[in-house]
Coordinates of C-alpha atoms in Angstrom, one line a residue:
M1 CA -1.7 -29.7 -2.7
P2 CA -3.0 -26.3 -1.6
A3 CA -1.0 -23.3 -2.8
P4 CA 1.1 -21.5 -0.1
L5 CA -0.1 -18.1 0.8
L6 CA 3.1 -16.5 -0.1
N7 CA 6.7 -17.5 -1.2
E8 CA 8.5 -17.7 2.2
R9 CA 11.8 -17.9 0.5
D10 CA 11.2 -14.7 -1.4
L11 CA 10.1 -12.9 1.8
D12 CA 13.3 -13.9 3.4
F13 CA 15.2 -12.6 0.4
M14 CA 13.4 -9.3 0.5
L15 CA 13.9 -8.7 4.2
Y16 CA 17.3 -10.1 4.9
E17 CA 19.2 -10.0 1.6
F18 CA 17.7 -7.1 -0.3
L19 CA 17.1 -4.8 2.8
D20 CA 19.5 -6.4 5.4
S21 CA 16.9 -5.7 8.1
E22 CA 18.9 -7.8 10.6
S23 CA 21.4 -4.9 10.7
M24 CA 18.6 -2.8 12.3
C25 CA 19.2 -4.7 15.5
A26 CA 22.2 -2.5 16.1
R27 CA 19.9 0.5 16.5
E28 CA 19.0 1.6 20.0
R29 CA 15.3 1.0 19.4
Y30 CA 15.7 -2.6 18.3
R31 CA 18.6 -3.9 20.4
D32 CA 16.2 -6.3 22.2
H33 CA 15.6 -7.9 18.9
N34 CA 17.4 -10.4 16.6
R35 CA 16.6 -12.4 13.5
E36 CA 15.0 -15.0 15.7
S37 CA 12.5 -12.6 17.2
F38 CA 11.8 -11.2 13.8
D39 CA 11.1 -14.6 12.4
A40 CA 9.0 -15.5 15.4
A41 CA 6.7 -12.5 14.8
I42 CA 6.4 -13.4 11.1
T43 CA 5.7 -17.0 11.9
T44 CA 3.0 -16.0 14.4
A45 CA 1.4 -13.9 11.7
K46 CA 1.5 -16.8 9.2
Q47 CA -0.1 -19.2 11.7
L48 CA -2.8 -16.7 12.6
A49 CA -3.5 -16.2 8.9
E50 CA -3.8 -19.9 8.2
K51 CA -5.9 -20.6 11.3
Y52 CA -8.3 -17.8 11.4
F53 CA -8.4 -15.8 8.2
L54 CA -7.8 -18.2 5.4
P55 CA -10.7 -20.6 6.3
I56 CA -13.2 -17.8 6.1
R57 CA -11.8 -15.8 3.1
G58 CA -14.4 -17.0 0.6
K59 CA -17.2 -16.9 3.1
V60 CA -16.4 -13.3 4.0
D61 CA -16.4 -12.3 0.3
R62 CA -19.8 -14.0 -0.2
N63 CA -21.4 -12.5 2.9
E64 CA -20.8 -8.8 3.1
P65 CA -21.8 -6.7 6.1
R66 CA -25.5 -5.7 6.3
F67 CA -27.2 -2.5 7.6
E68 CA -30.0 -3.7 9.8
N69 CA -32.0 -1.8 12.5
G70 CA -29.4 1.0 12.4
R71 CA -26.4 -1.3 13.1
V72 CA -23.9 -3.4 11.3
E73 CA -24.4 -7.1 11.0
M74 CA -21.4 -9.2 9.9
L75 CA -20.2 -12.7 10.1
P76 CA -19.1 -13.6 13.7
E77 CA -16.0 -15.3 12.4
I78 CA -14.6 -11.9 11.4
K79 CA -14.5 -10.8 15.1
Q80 CA -12.8 -14.1 16.1
A81 CA -10.1 -13.5 13.4
V82 CA -9.6 -9.8 14.2
D83 CA -9.5 -10.5 18.0
A84 CA -6.9 -13.2 17.5
A85 CA -4.6 -10.8 15.5
T86 CA -5.2 -8.1 18.0
E87 CA -4.4 -10.3 21.0
A88 CA -1.2 -11.4 19.2
G89 CA -0.1 -7.7 19.1
F90 CA -0.6 -6.9 15.4
V91 CA -2.4 -3.6 16.1
S92 CA 0.8 -2.4 17.8
S93 CA 3.6 -4.4 16.2
T94 CA 5.7 -1.3 15.6
A95 CA 4.6 0.7 18.6
D96 CA 6.6 1.4 21.7
Y97 CA 6.9 -1.2 24.5
E98 CA 5.3 1.4 26.9
V99 CA 2.0 1.2 25.0
G100 CA 2.1 -2.6 24.7
G101 CA 3.8 -2.7 21.3
M102 CA 6.3 -5.2 19.9
Q103 CA 8.6 -2.4 18.8
L104 CA 9.4 -4.2 15.5
P105 CA 11.1 -2.4 12.6
L106 CA 8.5 -1.4 10.0
P107 CA 9.9 -3.7 7.3
V108 CA 9.6 -6.7 9.6
A109 CA 6.0 -5.7 10.6
T110 CA 5.2 -5.3 6.9
V111 CA 6.3 -8.8 6.0
A112 CA 4.3 -10.2 9.0
N113 CA 1.2 -8.3 7.9
A114 CA 1.6 -9.6 4.4
Y115 CA 0.6 -13.0 5.6
L116 CA -2.5 -11.6 7.3
T117 CA -3.4 -9.6 4.2
A118 CA -2.8 -12.6 1.9
A119 CA -5.3 -14.6 3.9
G120 CA -7.7 -11.8 5.1
S121 CA -7.4 -9.1 2.4
T122 CA -9.3 -6.0 3.4
T123 CA -10.5 -7.5 6.7
L124 CA -7.1 -6.4 7.9
G125 CA -8.1 -2.9 7.3
Y126 CA -9.7 -2.8 10.8
L127 CA -6.3 -3.3 12.3
S128 CA -4.2 -1.2 9.9
L129 CA -6.4 1.9 10.1
T130 CA -6.4 1.6 13.8
T131 CA -2.7 1.5 13.8
A132 CA -2.4 4.6 11.6
N133 CA -5.0 6.4 13.7
A134 CA -3.1 5.7 16.9
S135 CA 0.2 6.7 15.3
L136 CA -1.2 10.1 14.3
I137 CA -2.5 10.8 17.8
E138 CA 0.8 9.8 19.3
A139 CA 2.6 12.1 16.9
H140 CA 0.4 15.2 17.2
G141 CA -1.9 14.7 20.2
T142 CA -1.5 15.8 23.8
P143 CA -0.4 13.4 26.4
E144 CA -4.0 13.3 27.7
Q145 CA -5.3 12.5 24.1
I146 CA -2.7 9.8 23.7
A147 CA -3.7 8.1 27.0
K148 CA -7.4 8.4 26.3
W149 CA -7.6 7.5 22.6
A150 CA -4.3 6.0 21.4
V151 CA -3.5 3.6 24.2
P152 CA -7.0 1.9 24.0
Q153 CA -6.5 1.5 20.2
R154 CA -3.1 -0.2 20.8
S155 CA -4.7 -2.6 23.2
G156 CA -7.5 -3.4 20.9
R157 CA -10.3 -1.9 23.1
F158 CA -10.9 0.8 20.5
A159 CA -10.7 0.9 16.7
G160 CA -9.8 3.9 14.5
T161 CA -10.7 5.5 11.2
M162 CA -10.0 8.5 9.1
A163 CA -13.1 10.5 8.0
M164 CA -12.2 12.8 5.1
T165 CA -14.4 12.3 2.1
E166 CA -17.8 14.1 1.7
P167 CA -20.6 13.6 -0.8
G168 CA -20.1 17.0 -2.4
A169 CA -16.3 17.2 -2.2
G170 CA -14.9 13.8 -3.0
S171 CA -11.2 14.0 -3.3
G172 CA -11.4 17.9 -3.3
L173 CA -10.7 18.5 0.3
A174 CA -10.7 22.3 -0.2
D175 CA -14.4 22.1 -0.7
L176 CA -15.3 20.1 2.5
I177 CA -18.1 21.7 4.5
T178 CA -18.3 19.6 7.7
S179 CA -18.2 22.3 10.4
A180 CA -16.8 22.6 13.9
E181 CA -17.9 25.1 16.6
R182 CA -16.0 25.6 19.8
A183 CA -18.0 24.9 23.0
E184 CA -17.5 26.5 26.4
D185 CA -15.6 23.5 27.8
G186 CA -13.0 23.7 25.0
S187 CA -14.3 20.8 23.0
Y188 CA -16.0 21.3 19.6
R189 CA -19.4 20.4 18.1
I190 CA -19.0 18.7 14.7
T191 CA -21.8 18.7 12.1
G192 CA -21.7 17.2 8.6
N193 CA -21.6 14.0 6.6
K194 CA -18.8 11.7 5.6
I195 CA -18.8 8.9 3.1
Y196 CA -16.7 5.9 2.1
I197 CA -15.4 5.7 5.7
S198 CA -13.6 2.3 5.9
G199 CA -14.4 0.6 9.2
G200 CA -16.7 3.5 10.0
D201 CA -19.0 1.4 12.1
H202 CA -19.1 -2.2 13.5
E203 CA -19.1 -3.9 16.8
L204 CA -15.7 -5.6 16.7
N205 CA -14.4 -3.1 19.4
E206 CA -15.9 -1.3 22.4
N207 CA -15.5 2.1 20.7
I208 CA -14.5 3.7 17.3
V209 CA -12.3 6.7 17.2
H210 CA -12.9 8.8 14.1
L211 CA -10.3 11.3 13.0
V212 CA -12.5 13.9 11.3
L213 CA -11.5 16.8 9.0
A214 CA -13.7 19.8 9.6
R215 CA -13.8 23.5 9.2
V216 CA -14.0 25.7 12.3
K217 CA -16.6 28.4 11.8
G218 CA -14.9 31.5 10.5
A219 CA -11.8 29.6 9.2
P220 CA -10.2 30.5 5.9
K221 CA -11.6 28.9 2.7
G222 CA -9.7 26.1 1.0
T223 CA -7.3 23.6 2.6
K224 CA -5.8 26.3 4.8
G225 CA -9.0 26.4 6.9
I226 CA -9.2 22.6 7.7
S227 CA -8.8 21.3 11.3
L228 CA -8.6 17.8 12.7
F229 CA -10.7 16.4 15.4
I230 CA -11.0 13.2 17.5
V231 CA -14.7 12.3 17.3
P232 CA -15.5 9.0 19.1
K233 CA -18.5 6.8 18.6
F234 CA -18.9 6.7 22.4
L235 CA -17.8 9.4 24.8
V236 CA -15.2 8.3 27.3
N237 CA -15.2 9.2 31.0
D238 CA -12.2 10.4 32.9
D239 CA -11.7 6.9 34.3
G240 CA -11.5 5.4 30.8
S241 CA -15.0 3.8 30.9
L242 CA -17.5 4.4 28.1
G243 CA -20.0 7.1 28.5
E244 CA -23.0 7.9 26.4
Q245 CA -23.1 7.5 22.6
N246 CA -21.8 10.5 20.7
D247 CA -23.9 12.3 18.1
V248 CA -22.5 10.1 15.4
A249 CA -25.0 8.0 13.3
L250 CA -24.5 5.3 10.8
A251 CA -26.4 6.4 7.7
G252 CA -25.8 3.3 5.6
L253 CA -23.3 0.9 4.2
F254 CA -21.9 0.9 0.7
H255 CA -22.0 -2.4 -1.3
K256 CA -18.7 -2.9 -3.0
M257 CA -17.2 -4.8 -6.0
G258 CA -14.7 -6.3 -3.7
G259 CA -13.0 -5.8 -0.3
R260 CA -16.1 -7.0 1.4
G261 CA -14.4 -7.9 4.6
Q262 CA -14.4 -4.3 5.8
T263 CA -17.4 -2.0 6.1
S264 CA -17.5 1.1 4.0
T265 CA -19.9 3.6 5.6
S266 CA -21.8 6.8 5.4
L267 CA -21.7 8.6 8.8
N268 CA -23.8 11.6 9.9
F269 CA -22.2 13.9 12.5
G270 CA -24.4 16.2 14.6
E271 CA -28.0 15.1 13.8
R272 CA -28.9 16.0 17.4
G273 CA -27.1 19.2 17.8
G274 CA -23.4 18.4 17.2
A275 CA -21.0 15.5 17.8
V276 CA -18.4 16.1 20.5
G277 CA -15.0 16.5 19.0
Y278 CA -11.5 17.2 20.4
L279 CA -9.1 19.4 18.4
V280 CA -5.8 17.7 17.5
G281 CA -3.0 20.3 17.5
E282 CA -3.9 23.7 16.3
E283 CA -6.9 25.0 14.4
N284 CA -6.4 25.2 10.6
R285 CA -3.5 22.8 10.5
G286 CA -5.5 19.6 10.3
L287 CA -4.5 18.6 6.8
S288 CA -0.8 18.7 7.7
Y289 CA -1.6 16.4 10.6
M290 CA -3.8 14.1 8.5
F291 CA -1.0 13.7 6.0
H292 CA 0.9 11.8 8.8
M293 CA -1.9 9.2 8.6
M294 CA -2.4 9.6 4.9
N295 CA 1.3 8.8 4.1
E296 CA 1.1 5.8 6.4
A297 CA -2.1 4.8 4.7
R298 CA -0.7 5.3 1.2
I299 CA 2.2 2.9 2.0
M300 CA -0.3 0.5 3.5
V301 CA -2.4 0.7 0.2
G302 CA 0.6 0.1 -2.0
T303 CA 1.7 -2.8 0.2
G304 CA -1.7 -4.3 0.2
A305 CA -1.9 -4.1 -3.6
A306 CA 1.5 -5.7 -3.9
T307 CA 0.6 -8.4 -1.4
I308 CA -2.6 -9.3 -3.2
A309 CA -0.6 -9.5 -6.5
L310 CA 1.9 -11.8 -4.8
T311 CA -0.9 -14.0 -3.5
G312 CA -2.6 -14.3 -6.9
F313 CA 0.8 -15.1 -8.5
Q314 CA 1.5 -17.8 -6.0
Y315 CA -1.9 -19.3 -6.5
S316 CA -1.8 -19.3 -10.3
L317 CA 1.8 -20.6 -10.2
N318 CA 0.7 -23.6 -8.1
Y319 CA -2.2 -24.2 -10.4
A320 CA -0.1 -24.1 -13.5
R321 CA 2.3 -26.7 -12.0
E322 CA -0.6 -29.1 -11.3
R323 CA -3.0 -28.6 -14.2
P324 CA -2.4 -30.9 -17.2
Q325 CA -3.7 -29.6 -20.5
G326 CA -2.6 -29.7 -24.1
R327 CA 0.6 -30.6 -25.7
L328 CA 3.6 -28.5 -26.9
P329 CA 3.5 -27.3 -30.6
S330 CA 6.6 -29.5 -31.2
C331 CA 4.7 -32.6 -30.1
K332 CA 3.1 -34.4 -33.0
D333 CA 1.8 -37.5 -31.1
P334 CA -1.9 -37.0 -30.1
L335 CA -1.7 -40.0 -27.9
S336 CA 1.1 -38.5 -25.7
P337 CA -0.1 -37.4 -22.2
P338 CA -1.0 -33.7 -21.8
V339 CA 1.7 -31.5 -20.2
N340 CA 1.1 -29.3 -17.1
I341 CA 0.3 -25.9 -18.4
I342 CA 3.4 -24.3 -17.0
E343 CA 5.2 -26.1 -19.9
H344 CA 3.4 -23.7 -22.3
A345 CA 5.5 -20.6 -23.1
D346 CA 2.6 -18.2 -23.0
V347 CA 1.7 -19.4 -19.5
R348 CA 5.2 -18.9 -18.4
R349 CA 5.1 -15.4 -20.0
M350 CA 2.0 -14.6 -17.8
L351 CA 3.6 -16.0 -14.7
L352 CA 6.9 -14.1 -15.3
A353 CA 5.0 -10.9 -15.8
Q354 CA 3.2 -11.5 -12.5
K355 CA 6.5 -12.1 -10.8
A356 CA 8.0 -9.0 -12.2
Y357 CA 5.1 -6.8 -11.3
A358 CA 4.3 -8.3 -7.8
E359 CA 7.9 -8.8 -6.6
G360 CA 8.9 -5.4 -8.0
A361 CA 5.9 -3.7 -6.3
F362 CA 6.6 -5.5 -3.0
A363 CA 10.3 -4.4 -3.1
L364 CA 9.2 -0.8 -3.7
C365 CA 6.8 -1.0 -0.7
L366 CA 9.4 -2.6 1.6
F367 CA 11.9 0.0 0.5
G368 CA 9.3 2.6 1.5
A369 CA 8.8 1.0 4.8
Q370 CA 12.5 1.0 5.4
L371 CA 12.6 4.8 4.7
A372 CA 9.6 5.4 7.0
D373 CA 11.5 3.6 9.8
D374 CA 14.9 5.3 8.9
Q375 CA 13.4 8.8 9.2
H376 CA 13.0 8.1 12.9
T377 CA 15.6 5.5 13.8
A378 CA 18.6 5.8 11.4
P379 CA 21.9 6.4 13.4
T380 CA 22.6 10.0 12.2
E381 CA 20.5 13.1 11.7
E382 CA 21.7 13.3 8.1
Q383 CA 20.5 9.7 7.4
R384 CA 17.2 10.5 9.0
S385 CA 16.7 13.7 7.0
Q386 CA 17.7 11.9 3.8
A387 CA 15.2 9.1 4.4
K388 CA 12.4 11.6 5.0
L389 CA 13.4 13.5 1.9
L390 CA 13.3 10.4 -0.3
L391 CA 10.2 8.9 1.3
D392 CA 8.2 12.1 0.8
F393 CA 9.3 12.2 -2.8
L394 CA 8.5 8.5 -3.5
I395 CA 5.1 8.4 -1.8
P396 CA 3.1 8.9 -5.0
M397 CA 4.9 6.0 -6.7
I398 CA 4.8 3.7 -3.6
K399 CA 1.1 4.2 -3.5
T400 CA 0.3 4.1 -7.2
W401 CA 2.7 1.8 -9.0
P402 CA 1.6 -1.3 -7.0
S403 CA -2.0 -0.2 -7.2
E404 CA -1.9 0.0 -10.9
Y405 CA 0.3 -3.1 -11.7
G406 CA -1.1 -5.3 -8.8
P407 CA -4.5 -5.6 -10.5
Q408 CA -2.8 -6.2 -13.8
A409 CA -0.9 -9.1 -12.1
N410 CA -4.2 -10.4 -10.7
S411 CA -5.8 -10.2 -14.2
L412 CA -3.0 -12.4 -15.5
A413 CA -3.6 -14.9 -12.6
I414 CA -7.2 -15.2 -13.8
Q415 CA -5.9 -15.7 -17.4
V416 CA -3.5 -18.5 -16.3
L417 CA -6.5 -20.4 -14.8
G418 CA -8.6 -19.7 -17.9
G419 CA -12.3 -20.3 -17.4
A420 CA -11.6 -21.7 -13.9
G421 CA -10.2 -18.3 -13.0
Y422 CA -13.4 -16.5 -13.8
I423 CA -15.6 -18.5 -11.4
N424 CA -15.5 -18.3 -7.7
E425 CA -14.3 -21.9 -7.2
H426 CA -10.9 -20.3 -7.2
P427 CA -10.0 -17.0 -5.3
V428 CA -8.1 -15.3 -8.2
E429 CA -11.2 -13.4 -9.3
M430 CA -11.7 -12.2 -5.8
F431 CA -8.1 -11.1 -5.6
Y432 CA -8.7 -8.9 -8.7
R433 CA -11.9 -7.4 -7.3
D434 CA -10.2 -6.7 -3.9
N435 CA -7.2 -5.1 -5.6
R436 CA -9.3 -2.9 -8.0
L437 CA -10.0 -0.4 -5.2
N438 CA -6.4 0.4 -4.6
P439 CA -5.9 2.8 -7.6
I440 CA -8.9 4.8 -6.3
H441 CA -8.7 5.3 -2.5
E442 CA -6.1 7.2 -0.5
G443 CA -5.7 9.5 -3.6
T444 CA -6.5 8.3 -7.1
T445 CA -3.8 7.6 -9.6
G446 CA -4.6 11.0 -11.2
I447 CA -4.2 12.8 -7.9
Q448 CA -0.9 11.1 -7.1
S449 CA 0.4 12.0 -10.6
L450 CA -0.4 15.7 -10.1
D451 CA 1.3 15.5 -6.7
L452 CA 4.4 14.0 -8.2
L453 CA 4.9 16.3 -11.1
A454 CA 3.5 19.6 -9.8
R455 CA 4.6 19.3 -6.2
K456 CA 7.1 16.6 -5.3
V457 CA 9.5 17.1 -8.3
P458 CA 9.9 20.9 -7.7
M459 CA 9.7 20.7 -3.9
Q460 CA 12.7 22.0 -1.9
G461 CA 14.6 23.0 -5.1
M462 CA 14.1 19.5 -6.5
A463 CA 16.1 18.0 -3.7
G464 CA 14.1 14.8 -3.4
Y465 CA 14.1 14.3 -7.2
H466 CA 17.9 14.8 -7.4
Y467 CA 18.6 12.6 -4.4
C468 CA 16.5 9.8 -6.0
L469 CA 18.4 10.1 -9.3
A470 CA 21.7 10.0 -7.5
L471 CA 20.9 6.8 -5.7
M472 CA 19.8 5.2 -9.0
R473 CA 23.1 6.2 -10.6
E474 CA 25.0 4.7 -7.8
T475 CA 23.3 1.3 -8.5
V476 CA 24.0 1.8 -12.2
A477 CA 27.7 2.2 -11.5
Q478 CA 27.8 -0.9 -9.2
A479 CA 25.9 -3.1 -11.8
G480 CA 28.1 -1.8 -14.6
A481 CA 31.1 -3.3 -13.0
V482 CA 29.5 -6.8 -12.7
A483 CA 29.8 -9.2 -15.6
G484 CA 26.3 -10.2 -16.6
L485 CA 24.6 -7.1 -15.4
E486 CA 26.2 -4.6 -17.8
K487 CA 23.3 -4.6 -20.2
Q488 CA 20.7 -3.8 -17.5
A489 CA 23.0 -1.1 -16.1
E490 CA 23.2 0.5 -19.6
Q491 CA 19.4 0.3 -20.0
L492 CA 18.8 1.9 -16.7
E493 CA 21.3 4.7 -17.4
S494 CA 19.5 5.4 -20.7
A495 CA 16.1 5.3 -18.9
I496 CA 17.4 7.8 -16.3
K497 CA 18.6 10.1 -19.1
R498 CA 15.2 9.8 -20.8
L499 CA 13.5 10.6 -17.5
T500 CA 15.7 13.7 -16.8
D501 CA 15.2 15.1 -20.3
T502 CA 11.4 14.6 -20.0
T503 CA 11.3 16.2 -16.6
E504 CA 13.2 19.2 -17.7
T505 CA 11.0 19.6 -20.7
L506 CA 7.8 19.4 -18.6
L507 CA 9.1 21.8 -16.0
A508 CA 10.0 24.3 -18.7
A509 CA 6.6 23.9 -20.3
M510 CA 4.9 24.5 -16.9
A511 CA 6.7 27.8 -16.6
D512 CA 5.6 29.2 -20.0
T513 CA 2.6 27.1 -21.1
N514 CA -1.0 26.5 -19.8
I515 CA -0.2 24.4 -16.8
D516 CA -3.5 22.5 -17.3
K517 CA -2.3 21.3 -20.6
V518 CA 1.1 20.1 -19.3
L519 CA -0.5 18.3 -16.3
A520 CA -3.1 16.7 -18.5
N521 CA -0.5 13.9 -19.1
S522 CA 0.8 13.7 -15.5
V523 CA -0.4 10.1 -15.2
M524 CA 1.9 9.1 -18.1
Y525 CA 4.8 10.9 -16.3
L526 CA 4.0 8.9 -13.1
E527 CA 4.1 5.7 -15.1
L528 CA 7.4 6.7 -16.6
F529 CA 9.0 7.6 -13.3
G530 CA 7.5 4.6 -11.6
H531 CA 8.8 2.2 -14.2
V532 CA 12.3 3.7 -13.8
V533 CA 12.2 3.4 -10.0
V534 CA 11.0 -0.2 -10.1
A535 CA 13.6 -1.1 -12.7
W536 CA 16.2 0.4 -10.3
L537 CA 14.9 -1.8 -7.4
W538 CA 14.9 -4.8 -9.7
L539 CA 18.6 -4.1 -10.5
K540 CA 19.3 -3.8 -6.8
Q541 CA 17.7 -7.2 -6.4
G542 CA 19.7 -8.5 -9.3
L543 CA 22.9 -7.4 -7.8
V544 CA 22.1 -9.3 -4.6
A545 CA 20.9 -12.4 -6.5
H546 CA 24.0 -12.4 -8.8
Q547 CA 26.4 -12.4 -5.9
A548 CA 24.5 -15.0 -4.0
L549 CA 24.2 -17.3 -7.0
A550 CA 27.9 -17.3 -7.4
Q551 CA 28.3 -18.5 -3.8
S552 CA 25.4 -20.9 -3.7
Q553 CA 26.0 -24.7 -3.8
H554 CA 22.4 -25.9 -3.3
G555 CA 20.2 -26.5 -6.4
D556 CA 17.0 -25.0 -4.9
E557 CA 18.9 -21.9 -3.9
Q558 CA 20.5 -21.6 -7.3
N559 CA 17.0 -21.9 -8.9
F560 CA 15.6 -19.2 -6.6
Y561 CA 18.4 -16.7 -7.5
R562 CA 18.1 -17.6 -11.2
G563 CA 14.4 -16.9 -11.0
K564 CA 15.2 -13.5 -9.5
L565 CA 17.6 -12.7 -12.3
Q566 CA 15.2 -13.8 -15.0
A567 CA 12.4 -11.6 -13.6
M568 CA 14.8 -8.7 -13.6
R569 CA 15.7 -9.4 -17.2
Y570 CA 12.0 -9.7 -18.2
F571 CA 11.3 -6.3 -16.6
F572 CA 14.2 -4.6 -18.4
S573 CA 13.4 -6.3 -21.8
V574 CA 9.6 -6.0 -21.8
E575 CA 8.6 -3.3 -19.4
L576 CA 11.3 -0.7 -19.3
P577 CA 11.1 0.0 -23.1
H578 CA 7.6 1.4 -22.5
T579 CA 9.3 4.5 -21.0
E580 CA 10.6 5.4 -24.5
R581 CA 7.0 5.8 -25.8
W582 CA 5.8 7.6 -22.8
S583 CA 8.8 10.0 -22.9
A584 CA 8.3 10.7 -26.5
L585 CA 4.6 11.6 -26.0
L586 CA 5.3 13.8 -23.0
M587 CA 8.1 15.7 -24.7
Q588 CA 6.1 16.4 -27.8
G589 CA 3.2 17.7 -25.7
E590 CA 0.6 15.2 -26.9
D591 CA -2.7 16.9 -26.2
S592 CA -5.5 14.8 -27.6
A593 CA -7.1 14.3 -24.1
Y594 CA -6.6 17.9 -23.1
A595 CA -8.0 19.2 -26.5
M596 CA -11.0 16.9 -26.3
R597 CA -14.3 18.6 -25.5
D598 CA -17.4 17.5 -23.6
D599 CA -19.8 17.8 -26.5
W600 CA -17.5 15.8 -28.8
F601 CA -18.1 12.7 -26.8

């Protein structure tokens, strides 16, 4: 039988037992909702995924968009699928009712979107980037800009992008050279080139709204001189109808290893004198505004990576249960029937590792989604500010840990299938290719690690860092009082101590040593911190599962909770000990990479 896209029981556990999202219905914003309405939205997403996206998943991968006669050509089935998801409201699932949104809590919308991602992978990027674009304009734009640009995106008339990267700057935004010059009517004329713009051109929507980072002439150098502009593909008249095409030209498409459902474009702005752009907020504050979209996009990237890992795990698990091959070492009878490969311990090892990575990563992303919602809707100002503090601190890990360990899980899924996993008869090789982009875009792993160690840890007198540690210690205390979880509580307590010692050593070194040398190992620090945080969230899942198991009478339910506890134990036994080696290398100032020289290669 075909593999389910995702484990529905696990998603219920994450949403209603781990996060207790049903309790959000008590908040003013969500009082029209209940668990039934949450489940209805999730079920709708699942049905759309299975009807429109899943049947074309392989076809989309094999037929990437083409650049022909100056325009994008793509499979017509993509528009049918995207239109179906748009019409069902999944561009605006978290948006206000006033703009046509469902006003769902972000964790609920995240679970619903997981089904669409599992079936459609990066094809969903057209919707998610549009959502993020509209959210930024709603947060920082004028009422007129919201009405003109955000509302049509929420309805599905327009799509949205973020245009940041340039050929000569890459991730170094301080070096971008796209320019903006103020016109007499108060608009600006934008000139420059942007690359790797996801969804940068297509004909799925009437219009595309680009959010473009550019430097107003005379602005300060570096990131302090960056402004943000709304630059549409087509100009829009005062009555909302489309006007003439803006001076934005598709220069070409990039051909990718994976993620072929969404275009990646090179765009030229201002080939005919300057593209019309509209300033968002104030000049020279563009990067701070764009971070609103970037943080949302980073949660989206991490969640996408975790979801693809979950999808690969589910597929390989189903395959292992149905594929007979070989006999156990203890079996000496060559005439005995082969066993299904899940009976082999090494296959179970690979499946268990996938479960630990994928479910740990998804728990981290859902926790981040909860914080992103709490910072706006939690009952008290203190709770809102604490949620914002913790989310800002955790963003590098929410983006990076799933992006690094999601592809590792997908690699194991290929290995479970063996040779069958390496050919495109099965989708696991596609999952790996799709997921491999996630450690790169929206800030590479290296950039996120620098952000964590050099910026997020010291920020606000280390307030986010200390708050995160305090929450982890609360969980350690809770688990330490539960028979059966004492060992994991002790292990996490030791890991937290190791983390704090390492952090203090690195911060001291940054104060009196060449900072480039200290930061040369920042990725290792990010791995260390990420593993401790994921272990914490696994212990939180373990606490819920332990209590539920004690109360469960049903065999399937007991098996589910035992599976949760076993994955937790695997992570603590096999993965958490890696932090000892990373800590030792960081504290001794291991410098082989820093000391290496170009001409030695």
